[in-house]
PDB file of C-alpha atoms in Angstrom:
ATOM      1  CA  MET A   1      28.460 -24.077 -27.497  1.00 58.00           C
ATOM      2  CA  VAL A   2      29.363 -24.163 -23.890  1.00 52.00           C
ATOM      3  CA  ALA A   3      32.992 -23.229 -24.605  1.00 53.00           C
ATOM      4  CA  ARG A   4      31.761 -20.247 -26.629  1.00 58.00           C
ATOM      5  CA  LEU A   5      29.521 -19.201 -23.650  1.00 55.00           C
ATOM      6  CA  ALA A   6      32.598 -19.411 -21.424  1.00 53.00           C
ATOM      7  CA  THR A   7      34.451 -17.028 -23.692  1.00 56.00           C
ATOM      8  CA  LEU A   8      31.489 -14.524 -23.467  1.00 56.00           C
ATOM      9  CA  ILE A   9      31.567 -14.816 -19.717  1.00 55.00           C
ATOM     10  CA  GLY A  10      35.164 -14.792 -19.315  1.00 54.00           C
ATOM     11  CA  PRO A  11      38.036 -12.115 -19.598  1.00 51.00           C
ATOM     12  CA  ASP A  12      38.646 -12.598 -23.302  1.00 46.00           C
ATOM     13  CA  PHE A  13      35.299 -11.233 -24.528  1.00 46.00           C
ATOM     14  CA  THR A  14      36.011  -8.823 -27.545  1.00 47.00           C
ATOM     15  CA  GLY A  15      39.494  -8.465 -26.390  1.00 50.00           C
ATOM     16  CA  LEU A  16      38.655  -6.054 -23.557  1.00 51.00           C
ATOM     17  CA  PRO A  17      40.573  -6.061 -20.272  1.00 57.00           C
ATOM     18  CA  PRO A  18      39.588  -8.724 -17.681  1.00 64.00           C
ATOM     19  CA  ASN A  19      36.029  -8.291 -16.396  1.00 73.00           C
ATOM     20  CA  SER A  20      35.241  -8.006 -12.751  1.00 79.00           C
ATOM     21  CA  ALA A  21      33.524 -11.029 -11.087  1.00 81.00           C
ATOM     22  CA  ALA A  22      30.381  -8.939 -10.822  1.00 79.00           C
ATOM     23  CA  SER A  23      30.310  -8.166 -14.565  1.00 83.00           C
ATOM     24  CA  ARG A  24      30.909 -11.956 -15.367  1.00 86.00           C
ATOM     25  CA  ASN A  25      28.009 -12.926 -13.026  1.00 86.00           C
ATOM     26  CA  THR A  26      25.680 -10.429 -14.652  1.00 86.00           C
ATOM     27  CA  ARG A  27      26.398 -11.819 -18.078  1.00 88.00           C
ATOM     28  CA  LEU A  28      25.991 -15.354 -16.696  1.00 90.00           C
ATOM     29  CA  ALA A  29      22.635 -14.350 -15.283  1.00 89.00           C
ATOM     30  CA  ALA A  30      21.371 -13.264 -18.578  1.00 90.00           C
ATOM     31  CA  ILE A  31      22.608 -16.378 -20.301  1.00 91.00           C
ATOM     32  CA  HIS A  32      20.895 -18.483 -17.565  1.00 92.00           C
ATOM     33  CA  SER A  33      17.593 -16.627 -18.126  1.00 90.00           C
ATOM     34  CA  LEU A  34      17.779 -17.190 -21.843  1.00 91.00           C
ATOM     35  CA  PHE A  35      18.495 -20.985 -21.486  1.00 91.00           C
ATOM     36  CA  GLY A  36      15.809 -21.267 -18.836  1.00 91.00           C
ATOM     37  CA  TYR A  37      13.394 -20.015 -21.399  1.00 91.00           C
ATOM     38  CA  ALA A  38      14.867 -22.252 -24.034  1.00 90.00           C
ATOM     39  CA  SER A  39      14.339 -25.324 -21.922  1.00 90.00           C
ATOM     40  CA  LEU A  40      10.672 -24.849 -22.122  1.00 90.00           C
ATOM     41  CA  GLN A  41      10.760 -24.138 -25.868  1.00 90.00           C
ATOM     42  CA  ALA A  42      13.296 -26.698 -27.110  1.00 88.00           C
ATOM     43  CA  PRO A  43      13.249 -29.717 -24.902  1.00 88.00           C
ATOM     44  CA  GLU A  44      15.078 -31.806 -27.515  1.00 90.00           C
ATOM     45  CA  HIS A  45      18.196 -29.766 -26.424  1.00 89.00           C
ATOM     46  CA  ALA A  46      17.723 -30.484 -22.734  1.00 90.00           C
ATOM     47  CA  GLN A  47      21.243 -31.993 -22.371  1.00 91.00           C
ATOM     48  CA  LEU A  48      22.945 -28.976 -23.745  1.00 90.00           C
ATOM     49  CA  ILE A  49      20.764 -26.539 -21.768  1.00 91.00           C
ATOM     50  CA  SER A  50      21.429 -28.354 -18.487  1.00 92.00           C
ATOM     51  CA  ARG A  51      25.151 -27.986 -19.066  1.00 91.00           C
ATOM     52  CA  VAL A  52      24.821 -24.307 -19.609  1.00 90.00           C
ATOM     53  CA  LEU A  53      22.504 -23.863 -16.579  1.00 92.00           C
ATOM     54  CA  ALA A  54      25.081 -25.768 -14.505  1.00 91.00           C
ATOM     55  CA  ILE A  55      27.740 -22.982 -14.997  1.00 89.00           C
ATOM     56  CA  GLN A  56      28.398 -21.607 -11.509  1.00 89.00           C
ATOM     57  CA  THR A  57      28.766 -17.939 -10.755  1.00 86.00           C
ATOM     58  CA  LYS A  58      31.989 -16.537  -9.559  1.00 83.00           C
ATOM     59  CA  ARG A  59      32.396 -15.600  -5.846  1.00 79.00           C
ATOM     60  CA  THR A  60      32.651 -12.004  -5.275  1.00 70.00           C
ATOM     61  CA  THR A  61      33.634  -9.690  -2.324  1.00 67.00           C
ATOM     62  CA  LYS A  62      30.501  -8.355  -0.546  1.00 64.00           C
ATOM     63  CA  THR A  63      30.956  -4.770   0.626  1.00 66.00           C
ATOM     64  CA  VAL A  64      29.038  -3.205   3.399  1.00 67.00           C
ATOM     65  CA  VAL A  65      26.323  -0.824   2.105  1.00 79.00           C
ATOM     66  CA  ASP A  66      26.725   3.002   2.785  1.00 85.00           C
ATOM     67  CA  PHE A  67      23.798   4.894   4.203  1.00 90.00           C
ATOM     68  CA  LEU A  68      23.129   8.268   5.795  1.00 92.00           C
ATOM     69  CA  SER A  69      22.258   8.816   9.401  1.00 90.00           C
ATOM     70  CA  ARG A  70      19.252  10.964  10.259  1.00 92.00           C
ATOM     71  CA  THR A  71      21.442  14.141  10.754  1.00 93.00           C
ATOM     72  CA  GLU A  72      23.358  13.463   7.742  1.00 94.00           C
ATOM     73  CA  LEU A  73      20.257  13.057   5.577  1.00 95.00           C
ATOM     74  CA  ASP A  74      18.778  16.249   7.064  1.00 95.00           C
ATOM     75  CA  ALA A  75      21.935  18.089   6.129  1.00 95.00           C
ATOM     76  CA  LEU A  76      21.591  16.810   2.453  1.00 96.00           C
ATOM     77  CA  LEU A  77      17.924  17.647   2.232  1.00 96.00           C
ATOM     78  CA  ALA A  78      18.642  21.276   3.413  1.00 95.00           C
ATOM     79  CA  ALA A  79      21.413  21.778   0.807  1.00 95.00           C
ATOM     80  CA  PRO A  80      19.387  22.711  -2.360  1.00 95.00           C
ATOM     81  CA  ASP A  81      18.652  26.401  -2.425  1.00 94.00           C
ATOM     82  CA  ARG A  82      14.910  26.544  -2.313  1.00 93.00           C
ATOM     83  CA  ALA A  83      14.928  30.125  -3.449  1.00 93.00           C
ATOM     84  CA  THR A  84      15.410  28.867  -6.935  1.00 94.00           C
ATOM     85  CA  TRP A  85      13.327  26.618  -9.209  1.00 94.00           C
ATOM     86  CA  HIS A  86      16.094  24.074  -9.468  1.00 94.00           C
ATOM     87  CA  GLY A  87      16.652  23.980  -5.732  1.00 95.00           C
ATOM     88  CA  ARG A  88      12.919  23.264  -5.229  1.00 95.00           C
ATOM     89  CA  ARG A  89      12.939  20.522  -7.804  1.00 95.00           C
ATOM     90  CA  ASP A  90      15.978  18.877  -6.337  1.00 96.00           C
ATOM     91  CA  HIS A  91      14.686  19.199  -2.756  1.00 97.00           C
ATOM     92  CA  ALA A  92      11.489  17.418  -3.794  1.00 96.00           C
ATOM     93  CA  LEU A  93      13.408  14.748  -5.658  1.00 96.00           C
ATOM     94  CA  LEU A  94      15.718  14.104  -2.734  1.00 97.00           C
ATOM     95  CA  VAL A  95      12.943  13.907  -0.210  1.00 97.00           C
ATOM     96  CA  LEU A  96      10.892  11.356  -2.456  1.00 96.00           C
ATOM     97  CA  THR A  97      13.961   9.165  -3.039  1.00 96.00           C
ATOM     98  CA  ALA A  98      15.143   9.118   0.525  1.00 95.00           C
ATOM     99  CA  GLN A  99      11.684   8.136   1.845  1.00 95.00           C
ATOM    100  CA  THR A 100      10.704   5.641  -0.907  1.00 94.00           C
ATOM    101  CA  GLY A 101      13.980   4.112  -1.870  1.00 93.00           C
ATOM    102  CA  LEU A 102      13.178   4.238  -5.608  1.00 94.00           C
ATOM    103  CA  ARG A 103      15.944   3.159  -8.055  1.00 93.00           C
ATOM    104  CA  VAL A 104      17.311   6.032 -10.189  1.00 93.00           C
ATOM    105  CA  SER A 105      15.941   4.398 -13.233  1.00 91.00           C
ATOM    106  CA  GLU A 106      12.450   4.231 -11.573  1.00 93.00           C
ATOM    107  CA  LEU A 107      12.876   7.884 -10.443  1.00 93.00           C
ATOM    108  CA  THR A 108      13.561   9.282 -13.784  1.00 93.00           C
ATOM    109  CA  THR A 109      10.555   7.581 -15.443  1.00 92.00           C
ATOM    110  CA  LEU A 110       7.896   8.724 -12.976  1.00 94.00           C
ATOM    111  CA  THR A 111       5.122  10.872 -14.390  1.00 93.00           C
ATOM    112  CA  ILE A 112       2.746  13.164 -12.740  1.00 93.00           C
ATOM    113  CA  GLY A 113       0.082  10.413 -13.014  1.00 92.00           C
ATOM    114  CA  ASP A 114       2.236   8.086 -10.966  1.00 93.00           C
ATOM    115  CA  LEU A 115       1.815  10.313  -7.841  1.00 93.00           C
ATOM    116  CA  ARG A 116      -1.463  10.047  -5.770  1.00 92.00           C
ATOM    117  CA  LEU A 117      -1.837  12.668  -3.102  1.00 91.00           C
ATOM    118  CA  GLY A 118      -4.513  13.068  -0.416  1.00 87.00           C
ATOM    119  CA  THR A 119      -5.904   9.874   1.440  1.00 88.00           C
ATOM    120  CA  GLY A 120      -3.697   6.989   0.881  1.00 89.00           C
ATOM    121  CA  SER A 121      -1.143   8.956  -0.871  1.00 93.00           C
ATOM    122  CA  HIS A 122       1.496   6.820  -2.709  1.00 94.00           C
ATOM    123  CA  VAL A 123       3.762   6.735  -5.684  1.00 94.00           C
ATOM    124  CA  SER A 124       3.505   3.967  -8.388  1.00 92.00           C
ATOM    125  CA  CYS A 125       6.496   2.904 -10.410  1.00 89.00           C
ATOM    126  CA  HIS A 126       7.481   0.365 -13.114  1.00 82.00           C
ATOM    127  CA  GLY A 127      10.364  -1.380 -11.388  1.00 74.00           C
ATOM    128  CA  LYS A 128      13.123  -3.743 -12.283  1.00 75.00           C
ATOM    129  CA  GLY A 129      12.067  -7.013 -13.907  1.00 67.00           C
ATOM    130  CA  ARG A 130       8.868  -5.301 -15.290  1.00 69.00           C
ATOM    131  CA  LYS A 131       7.325  -5.472 -11.847  1.00 79.00           C
ATOM    132  CA  ASP A 132       4.860  -2.686 -10.796  1.00 85.00           C
ATOM    133  CA  ARG A 133       4.639  -1.599  -7.052  1.00 89.00           C
ATOM    134  CA  CYS A 134       3.158   1.138  -4.972  1.00 90.00           C
ATOM    135  CA  THR A 135       5.005   2.901  -2.097  1.00 92.00           C
ATOM    136  CA  PRO A 136       3.083   4.917   0.442  1.00 94.00           C
ATOM    137  CA  LEU A 137       4.261   8.439   1.263  1.00 95.00           C
ATOM    138  CA  THR A 138       4.738  10.026   4.682  1.00 94.00           C
ATOM    139  CA  VAL A 139       3.062  13.165   5.646  1.00 94.00           C
ATOM    140  CA  HIS A 140       6.220  15.241   5.157  1.00 95.00           C
ATOM    141  CA  THR A 141       6.869  13.756   1.611  1.00 95.00           C
ATOM    142  CA  GLN A 142       3.284  14.321   0.777  1.00 95.00           C
ATOM    143  CA  GLN A 143       3.503  18.033   1.794  1.00 95.00           C
ATOM    144  CA  THR A 144       6.749  18.373  -0.166  1.00 95.00           C
ATOM    145  CA  MET A 145       5.271  16.795  -3.404  1.00 95.00           C
ATOM    146  CA  THR A 146       2.165  18.958  -3.038  1.00 94.00           C
ATOM    147  CA  VAL A 147       4.215  22.163  -3.102  1.00 93.00           C
ATOM    148  CA  TRP A 148       6.321  20.727  -6.151  1.00 94.00           C
ATOM    149  CA  LEU A 149       3.186  19.772  -8.121  1.00 92.00           C
ATOM    150  CA  ALA A 150       1.709  23.272  -7.648  1.00 90.00           C
ATOM    151  CA  GLU A 151       4.927  24.628  -9.196  1.00 89.00           C
ATOM    152  CA  ARG A 152       5.297  21.890 -11.800  1.00 87.00           C
ATOM    153  CA  ARG A 153       1.894  22.766 -13.610  1.00 83.00           C
ATOM    154  CA  ALA A 154       2.196  19.992 -16.107  1.00 80.00           C
ATOM    155  CA  ALA A 155      -0.086  19.881 -19.005  1.00 78.00           C
ATOM    156  CA  SER A 156      -0.961  16.238 -18.675  1.00 87.00           C
ATOM    157  CA  ASP A 157      -0.618  13.182 -16.274  1.00 88.00           C
ATOM    158  CA  THR A 158       2.001  11.723 -18.657  1.00 91.00           C
ATOM    159  CA  ALA A 159       4.450  14.515 -18.203  1.00 92.00           C
ATOM    160  CA  PRO A 160       7.639  13.752 -16.206  1.00 93.00           C
ATOM    161  CA  LEU A 161       7.480  14.346 -12.491  1.00 94.00           C
ATOM    162  CA  PHE A 162      10.979  15.662 -12.367  1.00 94.00           C
ATOM    163  CA  CYS A 163      12.147  17.560 -15.443  1.00 93.00           C
ATOM    164  CA  THR A 164      14.525  20.069 -16.826  1.00 92.00           C
ATOM    165  CA  ARG A 165      13.454  23.702 -17.457  1.00 89.00           C
ATOM    166  CA  THR A 166      12.463  22.817 -20.935  1.00 88.00           C
ATOM    167  CA  GLY A 167      10.101  19.978 -19.647  1.00 88.00           C
ATOM    168  CA  SER A 168      12.216  17.011 -20.732  1.00 91.00           C
ATOM    169  CA  PRO A 169      12.776  14.172 -18.172  1.00 92.00           C
ATOM    170  CA  LEU A 170      15.898  14.160 -16.151  1.00 94.00           C
ATOM    171  CA  SER A 171      18.515  11.470 -17.149  1.00 93.00           C
ATOM    172  CA  ARG A 172      20.168   9.100 -14.807  1.00 92.00           C
ATOM    173  CA  ASP A 173      23.474  11.046 -15.181  1.00 94.00           C
ATOM    174  CA  ALA A 174      21.702  14.248 -14.370  1.00 95.00           C
ATOM    175  CA  VAL A 175      20.215  12.889 -11.077  1.00 95.00           C
ATOM    176  CA  GLY A 176      23.608  11.483 -10.196  1.00 95.00           C
ATOM    177  CA  ARG A 177      25.249  14.906 -10.729  1.00 95.00           C
ATOM    178  CA  LEU A 178      22.611  16.815  -8.791  1.00 95.00           C
ATOM    179  CA  VAL A 179      22.927  14.406  -5.760  1.00 96.00           C
ATOM    180  CA  ALA A 180      26.782  14.720  -5.878  1.00 94.00           C
ATOM    181  CA  LYS A 181      26.419  18.576  -6.084  1.00 95.00           C
ATOM    182  CA  HIS A 182      24.207  18.884  -3.044  1.00 96.00           C
ATOM    183  CA  ALA A 183      26.287  16.306  -1.132  1.00 95.00           C
ATOM    184  CA  ILE A 184      29.323  18.685  -1.557  1.00 94.00           C
ATOM    185  CA  ASN A 185      27.265  21.599  -0.311  1.00 93.00           C
ATOM    186  CA  ALA A 186      25.949  19.581   2.665  1.00 95.00           C
ATOM    187  CA  THR A 187      29.555  18.704   3.662  1.00 93.00           C
ATOM    188  CA  ARG A 188      30.208  22.417   4.337  1.00 91.00           C
ATOM    189  CA  SER A 189      27.517  22.539   7.047  1.00 88.00           C
ATOM    190  CA  HIS A 190      28.003  18.918   8.085  1.00 91.00           C
ATOM    191  CA  PRO A 191      31.713  17.944   8.048  1.00 90.00           C
ATOM    192  CA  ALA A 192      30.770  14.372   9.130  1.00 88.00           C
ATOM    193  CA  LEU A 193      29.827  13.819   5.464  1.00 90.00           C
ATOM    194  CA  HIS A 194      33.394  14.441   4.304  1.00 88.00           C
ATOM    195  CA  GLY A 195      34.856  11.418   2.600  1.00 85.00           C
ATOM    196  CA  LYS A 196      31.366   9.771   1.982  1.00 87.00           C
ATOM    197  CA  THR A 197      30.462   8.909  -1.468  1.00 88.00           C
ATOM    198  CA  ILE A 198      26.840   9.907  -1.761  1.00 92.00           C
ATOM    199  CA  THR A 199      24.916   8.633  -4.854  1.00 93.00           C
ATOM    200  CA  PRO A 200      21.250   8.090  -5.640  1.00 94.00           C
ATOM    201  CA  HIS A 201      21.622   4.455  -4.543  1.00 92.00           C
ATOM    202  CA  THR A 202      23.023   5.778  -1.143  1.00 93.00           C
ATOM    203  CA  LEU A 203      19.531   7.228  -0.606  1.00 95.00           C
ATOM    204  CA  ARG A 204      17.949   3.922  -1.553  1.00 93.00           C
ATOM    205  CA  HIS A 205      20.131   2.294   1.232  1.00 92.00           C
ATOM    206  CA  THR A 206      19.177   5.062   3.656  1.00 93.00           C
ATOM    207  CA  ALA A 207      15.459   4.438   3.056  1.00 93.00           C
ATOM    208  CA  ALA A 208      15.945   0.652   3.790  1.00 91.00           C
ATOM    209  CA  MET A 209      17.944   1.383   6.943  1.00 90.00           C
ATOM    210  CA  THR A 210      15.442   3.807   8.200  1.00 91.00           C
ATOM    211  CA  LEU A 211      12.711   1.063   7.803  1.00 92.00           C
ATOM    212  CA  LEU A 212      14.944  -1.519   9.615  1.00 89.00           C
ATOM    213  CA  HIS A 213      15.625   0.793  12.484  1.00 86.00           C
ATOM    214  CA  ALA A 214      11.854   1.451  12.848  1.00 87.00           C
ATOM    215  CA  GLY A 215      11.466  -2.397  13.391  1.00 86.00           C
ATOM    216  CA  VAL A 216      10.020  -3.098   9.903  1.00 88.00           C
ATOM    217  CA  ASP A 217      10.307  -6.871   9.072  1.00 87.00           C
ATOM    218  CA  ILE A 218      12.967  -7.721   6.417  1.00 87.00           C
ATOM    219  CA  THR A 219      10.308  -9.283   4.106  1.00 89.00           C
ATOM    220  CA  VAL A 220       8.262  -6.115   4.127  1.00 90.00           C
ATOM    221  CA  ILE A 221      11.454  -4.044   3.242  1.00 91.00           C
ATOM    222  CA  ALA A 222      12.036  -6.358   0.378  1.00 89.00           C
ATOM    223  CA  LEU A 223       8.590  -5.624  -1.005  1.00 88.00           C
ATOM    224  CA  TRP A 224       9.118  -1.904  -0.349  1.00 91.00           C
ATOM    225  CA  LEU A 225      12.416  -1.870  -2.466  1.00 90.00           C
ATOM    226  CA  GLY A 226      11.056  -4.157  -5.067  1.00 87.00           C
ATOM    227  CA  HIS A 227      13.694  -7.002  -4.433  1.00 85.00           C
ATOM    228  CA  GLU A 228      12.956 -10.385  -5.986  1.00 77.00           C
ATOM    229  CA  SER A 229      13.804 -12.137  -2.683  1.00 77.00           C
ATOM    230  CA  PRO A 230      14.173 -11.155   1.009  1.00 78.00           C
ATOM    231  CA  THR A 231      17.731 -12.731   0.606  1.00 76.00           C
ATOM    232  CA  THR A 232      18.911  -9.592  -1.281  1.00 76.00           C
ATOM    233  CA  THR A 233      17.589  -7.345   1.622  1.00 80.00           C
ATOM    234  CA  ARG A 234      19.521  -9.175   4.304  1.00 77.00           C
ATOM    235  CA  ILE A 235      22.633  -7.063   3.336  1.00 77.00           C
ATOM    236  CA  TYR A 236      21.123  -4.299   5.448  1.00 78.00           C
ATOM    237  CA  LEU A 237      21.238  -6.539   8.602  1.00 72.00           C
ATOM    238  CA  HIS A 238      25.008  -6.362   8.408  1.00 69.00           C
ATOM    239  CA  ALA A 239      25.318  -2.666   7.635  1.00 65.00           C
ATOM    240  CA  ASP A 240      24.698  -1.128  11.031  1.00 66.00           C
ATOM    241  CA  MET A 241      26.762  -1.787  14.154  1.00 63.00           C
ATOM    242  CA  ALA A 242      24.041  -0.472  16.355  1.00 64.00           C
ATOM    243  CA  LEU A 243      21.656  -3.238  15.358  1.00 63.00           C
ATOM    244  CA  LYS A 244      24.479  -5.764  16.206  1.00 63.00           C
ATOM    245  CA  GLU A 245      25.153  -4.116  19.498  1.00 64.00           C
ATOM    246  CA  GLN A 246      21.465  -4.365  20.509  1.00 63.00           C
ATOM    247  CA  ALA A 247      21.545  -8.053  19.685  1.00 61.00           C
ATOM    248  CA  ILE A 248      24.687  -8.615  21.905  1.00 61.00           C
ATOM    249  CA  ALA A 249      23.077  -6.481  24.739  1.00 65.00           C
ATOM    250  CA  ARG A 250      20.214  -9.106  24.796  1.00 65.00           C
ATOM    251  CA  THR A 251      22.851 -11.776  25.604  1.00 66.00           C
ATOM    252  CA  THR A 252      24.465  -9.936  28.490  1.00 65.00           C
ATOM    253  CA  PRO A 253      24.316 -11.801  31.760  1.00 68.00           C
ATOM    254  CA  PRO A 254      22.129 -10.490  34.641  1.00 69.00           C
ATOM    255  CA  ASP A 255      23.692  -7.978  37.009  1.00 67.00           C
ATOM    256  CA  THR A 256      26.250  -6.955  34.270  1.00 65.00           C
ATOM    257  CA  THR A 257      26.683  -3.416  33.001  1.00 66.00           C
ATOM    258  CA  VAL A 258      25.927  -3.181  29.263  1.00 61.00           C
ATOM    259  CA  GLY A 259      28.383  -1.225  27.164  1.00 63.00           C
ATOM    260  CA  ARG A 260      31.747  -1.242  25.325  1.00 65.00           C
ATOM    261  CA  TYR A 261      34.933  -1.949  27.219  1.00 68.00           C
ATOM    262  CA  GLN A 262      36.873   1.227  27.762  1.00 75.00           C
ATOM    263  CA  PRO A 263      40.648   0.629  28.404  1.00 78.00           C
ATOM    264  CA  THR A 264      42.529   2.758  31.024  1.00 84.00           C
ATOM    265  CA  ASP A 265      45.106   5.286  30.087  1.00 83.00           C
ATOM    266  CA  ALA A 266      47.741   3.143  31.618  1.00 83.00           C
ATOM    267  CA  LEU A 267      46.831   0.163  29.297  1.00 82.00           C
ATOM    268  CA  LEU A 268      46.807   2.345  26.232  1.00 82.00           C
ATOM    269  CA  ALA A 269      50.211   3.841  27.124  1.00 82.00           C
ATOM    270  CA  PHE A 270      51.531   0.258  27.572  1.00 83.00           C
ATOM    271  CA  LEU A 271      50.231  -0.869  24.157  1.00 81.00           C
ATOM    272  CA  ASP A 272      51.706   2.201  22.525  1.00 81.00           C
ATOM    273  CA  GLN A 273      55.182   1.083  23.726  1.00 82.00           C
ATOM    274  CA  LEU A 274      54.913  -2.248  22.169  1.00 76.00           C
TER     275      LEU A 274
END
C-alpha cells in the first residue's frame, strides 16, 4: 500500500513527466488528509495508517512574493477605460481584489448578496477549506462598489457580482486575462511595471503587504487572507526590503548616521578594473 502511494506521489504517476516538488507535496497533503480521516474510522489499520502519515514532504525552493507599490497599483487601477461597461466592471473588480485580497476562486463565486454596503460595509466569501469569512471595505472600495451595483442592476441577490454581458459569472481564466490586459495598458503609463508578471494573486499579495506596511499584526493579516495558520503569512515579512531596513535602523549605534553605504567614484573605478 505504501509503495503504491509512493508511486502516486512520485514522478512515475501515469507515465507523465517528473512532477515538481510542489505538485508532489500537494498530492501528499491530500493523501495525509484522507488517512487522517481513516485513522478515526478504521483504528484496526493504525499501523499502516501511521506509516502513510509518516511520509515526509519534499523540500522546495521558496520564492519571494511579488507585489505592487502604491504608485504601481494606482497605475493598474487607472488602466480600465471607465467610459465602457467592461472598463467599469474591471475597475470595480480590481479595486475590490486589491483591497480585500480575495483569491480568484473566491472572487468569481461572489454574489450580489455577499456584498454589504453602508454602515459596517463588508464582503462575505466562502473560502478555501470550506471556511467562511467577512472582510471589511474601505470608504474608497465602498464608493466604487456602490457605483458598480447601481449599474449591475441584478434581478436577485444570488446573481454573480462580476459577470459577462450576458449575466454569467466570470471564470478564473477570464479574470486572469483581464488583469493581464490591464497590466499591459498600465505599463505604457508607468514603465516601472515593465517585466513584472501581474496576476490576480499579485493583487492578493499587494493587499497583504499594504496591511503589513500599515502596522497590522501578522495574525490579523492571516485572518484577513483566510490562511489556516499565521506561519503561511510570514512569507510577507521576507518580501519587502524596506521592512528589513527599518529593523536594521533600530540596531544602529547612537551618534551614527542611518543609511546605506555609498562607495566613492574612485572605489567604483578601482573595482571595475579588477
